[in-house]
Amino acid sequence: MSRLRVHSLAISLDGFATGEGLSTEAPFGHAGGRLMEWFFPTRTFVEASGHEAEAQGPGTRGIDDAFAAASWNGIGAEIMGRGKFGPQTGPWQDDSWRGWWGEEPPFHSPVVVLTHHPRPDFAAGETTFLFRDASPRDALALATELADGLDVRLGGGATTIRSFLDEDLVDHLHLVVVPIVLGRGVRIWDGQEGLEGRFSVEATASPSGVVHYLFTR
Amino acid sequence: MSRLRVHSLAISLDGFATGEGLSTEAPFGHAGGRLMEWFFPTRTFVEASGHEAEAQGPGTRGIDDAFAAASWNGIGAEIMGRGKFGPQTGPWQDDSWRGWWGEEPPFHSPVVVLTHHPRPDFAAGETTFLFRDASPRDALALATELADGLDVRLGGGATTIRSFLDEDLVDHLHLVVVPIVLGRGVRIWDGQEGLEGRFSVEATASPSGVVHYLFTR
């Protein structure tokens, strides 16, 4: 049975998954890189990004890396909101933006991009981006078919994840609470009163200062 | 040097320290007892409340109790908002309400109750309640004098604590994040953007499911 999984969604203490003022230069807005500082030193990130030469070494293998690495196990497709694919809004001016990830994106699988403004699908390396104006349920049906028996990762952002939580489609939710107070941005918790009733919830603190939460069912 | 300390302030994952619909029967509103379920089994609560006979035993001595017990070390006075003293709002109808705690409140020290509607001070057991319409800074000056060299506890609720954080008067902030999403109520984080810059922040998860955060300086 294919499951829908969210991994490594970083939020501030006050629940913001991204800040205000998103742009090409500031994909997390005023949050900057602070929500992902726990992630950058991990071996999983270092290897995926090819930054080993620049990093202090081959990357950490501790608690944060254990959670980061789990994101890639048994995933056959991803669903993401248009806001994760790029900072543009409204109709596409042209098709020149091909995502943040260069010509070999780390997904190595089909990626369904949810957008009210579809554009032609394209392939980059082993990743295929499909642009669909679809409901959460229909997007999941498509991604599940593309995943061919493996699980589907729900990649974010927060608004997209909330829309899938609203439909009770999420089976696994890994949140990383970063000890900062952002004050503004997009909240993951809006409209989620009583969420804990549908999941087992466990938490563990990492020496890096973040707290990993797993919501599983 | 006397310090101002907040202890055992329980909040939901979405940052609410209390729910909606507060009343005499529902001091936490729709949150019910859920924010304090981690606390009730502790030896500190069992001993303070005299509920030992009703409890399963003498109370737990684990992580949650360690944090609960720290609340009482070296405290010489407390400051609380009127909302912690009682659920009433506006002018007092009479002086019959004497708090939630009966004739031997657990404070055993002066308690400064912040209210725009002062009423006569009174003593109950070893506790004296003083009602003052004072700024955070003036209230702290009074409580510090009353504490006679010991620390001052800031007892809540969330609105009161925020007003002291706004003035940068808090030296120690212990929060307990309970794994529930309340959705509505009074948020501790409102207006606190960048709070982490003024404190060291540490977190530890308890087997009970809560996460204890310490903001210290």
PDB file of C-alpha atoms in Angstrom, chain A residues 1-8 67-80 84 106-112 126-127 140 143-155 171-172:
ATOM      1  CA  MET A   1       0.000   0.000   0.000  1.00  0.00           C
ATOM      2  CA  SER A   2       1.571   3.263  -1.135  1.00  0.00           C
ATOM      3  CA  ARG A   3       1.824   5.918   1.592  1.00  0.00           C
ATOM      4  CA  LEU A   4       1.963   9.691   1.346  1.00  0.00           C
ATOM      5  CA  ARG A   5       4.912  11.037   3.332  1.00  0.00           C
ATOM      6  CA  VAL A   6       6.139  14.472   4.345  1.00  0.00           C
ATOM      7  CA  HIS A   7       9.794  14.654   5.388  1.00  0.00           C
ATOM      8  CA  SER A   8      12.024  17.298   6.900  1.00  0.00           C
ATOM      9  CA  PHE A  67      15.946  11.901   9.715  1.00  0.00           C
ATOM     10  CA  ALA A  68      17.233  13.592   6.563  1.00  0.00           C
ATOM     11  CA  ALA A  69      18.213  10.283   4.989  1.00  0.00           C
ATOM     12  CA  ALA A  70      14.795   8.724   5.679  1.00  0.00           C
ATOM     13  CA  SER A  71      13.286  11.173   3.226  1.00  0.00           C
ATOM     14  CA  TRP A  72      14.722   9.224   0.304  1.00  0.00           C
ATOM     15  CA  ASN A  73      13.788   5.672   1.274  1.00  0.00           C
ATOM     16  CA  GLY A  74      11.278   3.975  -0.990  1.00  0.00           C
ATOM     17  CA  ILE A  75       9.961   7.082  -2.722  1.00  0.00           C
ATOM     18  CA  GLY A  76       8.692   6.675  -6.283  1.00  0.00           C
ATOM     19  CA  ALA A  77       7.196  10.104  -6.957  1.00  0.00           C
ATOM     20  CA  GLU A  78       6.858  13.554  -5.415  1.00  0.00           C
ATOM     21  CA  ILE A  79       4.048  16.091  -5.250  1.00  0.00           C
ATOM     22  CA  MET A  80       4.961  19.727  -4.678  1.00  0.00           C
ATOM     23  CA  LYS A  84       8.326  25.016  -4.024  1.00  0.00           C
ATOM     24  CA  PRO A 106      17.766  15.266  -6.718  1.00  0.00           C
ATOM     25  CA  PHE A 107      14.336  13.677  -7.182  1.00  0.00           C
ATOM     26  CA  HIS A 108      15.194  11.037  -9.813  1.00  0.00           C
ATOM     27  CA  SER A 109      11.483  10.353 -10.154  1.00  0.00           C
ATOM     28  CA  PRO A 110       8.319  11.957 -11.500  1.00  0.00           C
ATOM     29  CA  VAL A 111       7.391  15.204  -9.720  1.00  0.00           C
ATOM     30  CA  VAL A 112       3.812  16.460  -9.918  1.00  0.00           C
ATOM     31  CA  GLU A 126      16.207  11.449 -14.227  1.00  0.00           C
ATOM     32  CA  THR A 127      13.449  13.757 -12.984  1.00  0.00           C
ATOM     33  CA  LEU A 140      -2.242  11.786  -5.210  1.00  0.00           C
ATOM     34  CA  ALA A 143       1.499  10.374  -8.244  1.00  0.00           C
ATOM     35  CA  THR A 144       0.641   6.986  -6.750  1.00  0.00           C
ATOM     36  CA  GLU A 145       0.315   5.526 -10.234  1.00  0.00           C
ATOM     37  CA  LEU A 146       3.626   7.065 -11.269  1.00  0.00           C
ATOM     38  CA  ALA A 147       5.309   5.784  -8.080  1.00  0.00           C
ATOM     39  CA  ASP A 148       4.632   2.229  -9.245  1.00  0.00           C
ATOM     40  CA  GLY A 149       4.232   0.613  -5.840  1.00  0.00           C
ATOM     41  CA  LEU A 150       6.600   2.883  -3.946  1.00  0.00           C
ATOM     42  CA  ASP A 151       5.567   5.732  -1.632  1.00  0.00           C
ATOM     43  CA  VAL A 152       4.827   9.312  -2.632  1.00  0.00           C
ATOM     44  CA  ARG A 153       6.622  12.227  -1.005  1.00  0.00           C
ATOM     45  CA  LEU A 154       4.676  15.421  -0.427  1.00  0.00           C
ATOM     46  CA  GLY A 155       7.365  18.040  -0.779  1.00  0.00           C
ATOM     47  CA  ASP A 171       0.215   9.089   6.333  1.00  0.00           C
ATOM     48  CA  HIS A 172       3.572  10.268   7.662  1.00  0.00           C
TER      49      HIS A 172
END
